[in-house]
Every structure is written in structure tokens, then in C-alpha cells.
Amino acid sequence: MEIRHLRYFVTVAQERNFTRAAEKLHIAQPPLSRQIQQLEEELGIVLLDRDSRPLRLTEAGRLLYEHAAQVLERFDDLRTMMKRFREAERPRFVIGFVASTIYAALPNLIRRFRAETPGLDVSLVEMVSLEQIAALKDGRIDVGFGRIRLDDPAVRRDVLREERLVVALPLSHALLEREGPLSFTELAGEPLILYPRVPRPSYADQVISIFRDRGLEPNIAHEARELQTAIGLVAAEVGICIVPTSVQRLRRDDVVYRELVEQTITSPIIMSRRVNDRSPELAVMSRVIIEAYREWGWKIPEGLDT
């Protein structure tokens, strides 16, 4: 007698019909009937009155049903307990990321990292750069991918790549009447949408600094909570938004992206981790990034593998 025999029998007893029981068990009806017959032969007793419609349990069948249902319930509980134990034993690796990095190379890198660490429970948490620093120090994340250069003696930063910026404009904007890139001087008078609104400092402050470094005062029209909202506000003609070039993958029919004259202006993608954290998982992450960058022909960040 096996667990499957008990499960088959209990299902037939509950459905009181072989056809319905077979459908519930996702097997054909003839094999199910044979399994019940084999169970009866092994026990040496009839469990079902097959002449009645619907099927009826014999006295022996009722006794077996009561005990089999309890056995199956305890077996399912045991399987659930073991699954939870296995998951609790499985090492966990938490990645913090800012929204804009998800449009760059990060998804590809994470897929490669997962493939290299099949026994690792990898989870992602969206948080701005400032939140990542606190989360690293508290042990809530193991690595962070952000945009802002924040100094903290407990956190190591590696600039993975400098990403050029573009401007997102609504489809009907007057600046789109001519071809070619736009300058910050042209954009300074336009209503500007910043993100994220909180916490600060953030990418929003980086954009403000770009204007002010050129003696320009941005015309801030709205501060959005997140990137997707900011792009939606652009589509609604609330203003324009300065975004990393990879955000162009967030395609909308009512938003146009234009390059900037000042192509040397970039936003970094920074990998942050705890100082002196030599975990094997971080070593794999660094190796994955190096191998991917080499494959893509990108410049490999100095010291990433140390």
C-alpha cells in the first residue's frame, strides 16, 4: 500500500464516482479503477459497493476512509513542513536597485547571476540609492545598484558604467519641430519633472546640479515619486524630464526622447556593497559583470574583482 493508493481511494470516496474522481486526480478512469481493485486485493476486503449509484462505502471502506484521510492530512502537513525547512535552509541574496537601472543591463546581469547560483534564493527590492546605503549597513540587502555617489566608510562603491542622459518630451512639444539634440540652455525655461521626490539626496538633485553647474536655474514643475510616474506626466504635457538613455526602452507612443548637446554629461550606475564583504555570492556577481562587459565590448570597471 502506497500513499497514492490512499489518495486515490479517498478521492473516490469523496466524489462517490470514478469518472469525477479520475478528472480530479488528472488520470484516466480505467487505471483508477484498477488501483482501487489492487488496494482491495492487498487488504483482502471490499471497500466500495459498486452496484449502488452513487458509489457507497462498505463498512470496511468507511473505516479505511476515516484513517486514510487523517494519514493524508498528516502527510501533506509533513511535506509542507519539509518544504519550509528546505526554504529556510536555502541561502538568500537580496539585491537593491533603483528603477532606472532595470532598463539598463541589470536584468541581463541578474539572469546570468541566477544561472550561476541555482541554489541561491535571489530577491530584488526597489529602493533609491540613499535607502540602499542604510539597507546594506543593516544587512537587509547584500548588494545595491544605484545612481548617486554617496560616501560612507562602511560601504564600498564600484562605478560600473557612466550612462548618457536624454530628455523626454511630450509628442506635441515645440522643441521637436526641429531635428537634432537639445541643450540644457534650451531646456532651462521648460517645466521640469524630477524624480524621485523622496528621500533626498537622489537622482533629482543630480539633475538640478547639472543645470546649476551651467549657471541655469531649472523650472521645476513637479516632483514625482518614481520614474514611471514622471514619464506619464511627460506624456500628459506637464513638463519634460531628464532621464538615463536606457529609459528609452520604456516605450510610449506619446513621449519622444531626444539626445542632449552635452553628451559628456552622464549618470553613473554604481554597485554598492559592504566594505570587506568577501562572500562567494558577491564574487560570483563581480565575475558575472566582468564576463558580460567583456562579451559586450564594454570597459571593465577597475578593481571590481578585488
mmCIF file with all atom_site columns, N, CA and C in Angstrom, residues 6 12 18-19 73 131 136 143 152 217 228 266 300:
data_model
loop_
_atom_site.group_PDB
_atom_site.id
_atom_site.type_symbol
_atom_site.label_atom_id
_atom_site.label_alt_id
_atom_site.label_comp_id
_atom_site.label_asym_id
_atom_site.label_entity_id
_atom_site.label_seq_id
_atom_site.pdbx_PDB_ins_code
_atom_site.Cartn_x
_atom_site.Cartn_y
_atom_site.Cartn_z
_atom_site.occupancy
_atom_site.B_iso_or_equiv
_atom_site.pdbx_formal_charge
_atom_site.auth_seq_id
_atom_site.auth_comp_id
_atom_site.auth_asym_id
_atom_site.auth_atom_id
_atom_site.pdbx_PDB_model_num
ATOM 1  N N  . LEU A 1 6   ? -3.890  5.462  -1.202  1.00 0.00 ? 6   LEU A N  1
ATOM 2  C CA . LEU A 1 6   ? -4.780  6.108  -0.234  1.00 0.00 ? 6   LEU A CA 1
ATOM 3  C C  . LEU A 1 6   ? -5.400  7.373  -0.825  1.00 0.00 ? 6   LEU A C  1
ATOM 4  N N  . VAL A 1 12  ? -12.020 8.949  -4.528  1.00 0.00 ? 12  VAL A N  1
ATOM 5  C CA . VAL A 1 12  ? -13.197 8.213  -4.999  1.00 0.00 ? 12  VAL A CA 1
ATOM 6  C C  . VAL A 1 12  ? -14.290 8.243  -3.936  1.00 0.00 ? 12  VAL A C  1
ATOM 7  N N  . PHE A 1 18  ? -16.328 7.240  -10.015 1.00 0.00 ? 18  PHE A N  1
ATOM 8  C CA . PHE A 1 18  ? -14.979 7.021  -10.553 1.00 0.00 ? 18  PHE A CA 1
ATOM 9  C C  . PHE A 1 18  ? -14.600 8.066  -11.603 1.00 0.00 ? 18  PHE A C  1
ATOM 10 N N  . THR A 1 19  ? -15.559 8.431  -12.440 1.00 0.00 ? 19  THR A N  1
ATOM 11 C CA . THR A 1 19  ? -15.253 9.383  -13.515 1.00 0.00 ? 19  THR A CA 1
ATOM 12 C C  . THR A 1 19  ? -14.845 10.735 -12.949 1.00 0.00 ? 19  THR A C  1
ATOM 13 N N  . GLU A 1 73  ? -3.732  13.893 5.482   1.00 0.00 ? 73  GLU A N  1
ATOM 14 C CA . GLU A 1 73  ? -3.619  15.234 6.041   1.00 0.00 ? 73  GLU A CA 1
ATOM 15 C C  . GLU A 1 73  ? -2.275  15.402 6.744   1.00 0.00 ? 73  GLU A C  1
ATOM 16 N N  . GLU A 1 131 ? 18.559  54.879 0.324   1.00 0.00 ? 131 GLU A N  1
ATOM 17 C CA . GLU A 1 131 ? 17.983  53.772 1.086   1.00 0.00 ? 131 GLU A CA 1
ATOM 18 C C  . GLU A 1 131 ? 18.880  52.535 1.008   1.00 0.00 ? 131 GLU A C  1
ATOM 19 N N  . LEU A 1 136 ? 22.191  48.216 3.304   1.00 0.00 ? 136 LEU A N  1
ATOM 20 C CA . LEU A 1 136 ? 23.441  47.451 3.337   1.00 0.00 ? 136 LEU A CA 1
ATOM 21 C C  . LEU A 1 136 ? 23.995  47.385 4.753   1.00 0.00 ? 136 LEU A C  1
ATOM 22 N N  . VAL A 1 143 ? 23.668  43.616 -1.888  1.00 0.00 ? 143 VAL A N  1
ATOM 23 C CA . VAL A 1 143 ? 24.313  44.462 -2.887  1.00 0.00 ? 143 VAL A CA 1
ATOM 24 C C  . VAL A 1 143 ? 23.274  45.442 -3.405  1.00 0.00 ? 143 VAL A C  1
ATOM 25 N N  . ASP A 1 152 ? 30.224  56.733 2.418   1.00 0.00 ? 152 ASP A N  1
ATOM 26 C CA . ASP A 1 152 ? 30.005  56.117 3.729   1.00 0.00 ? 152 ASP A CA 1
ATOM 27 C C  . ASP A 1 152 ? 31.150  55.143 3.967   1.00 0.00 ? 152 ASP A C  1
ATOM 28 N N  . GLU A 1 217 ? 18.964  77.990 -13.855 1.00 0.00 ? 217 GLU A N  1
ATOM 29 C CA . GLU A 1 217 ? 18.047  77.611 -12.774 1.00 0.00 ? 217 GLU A CA 1
ATOM 30 C C  . GLU A 1 217 ? 16.886  76.822 -13.388 1.00 0.00 ? 217 GLU A C  1
ATOM 31 N N  . GLN A 1 228 ? 8.368   55.880 -13.529 1.00 0.00 ? 228 GLN A N  1
ATOM 32 C CA . GLN A 1 228 ? 7.223   55.620 -14.401 1.00 0.00 ? 228 GLN A CA 1
ATOM 33 C C  . GLN A 1 228 ? 6.200   56.741 -14.320 1.00 0.00 ? 228 GLN A C  1
ATOM 34 N N  . THR A 1 266 ? 26.767  62.528 -17.821 1.00 0.00 ? 266 THR A N  1
ATOM 35 C CA . THR A 1 266 ? 26.331  61.149 -17.627 1.00 0.00 ? 266 THR A CA 1
ATOM 36 C C  . THR A 1 266 ? 25.768  60.947 -16.217 1.00 0.00 ? 266 THR A C  1
ATOM 37 N N  . ILE A 1 300 ? 35.680  47.353 -18.659 1.00 0.00 ? 300 ILE A N  1
ATOM 38 C CA . ILE A 1 300 ? 35.514  46.631 -17.395 1.00 0.00 ? 300 ILE A CA 1
ATOM 39 C C  . ILE A 1 300 ? 35.933  47.545 -16.239 1.00 0.00 ? 300 ILE A C  1
#
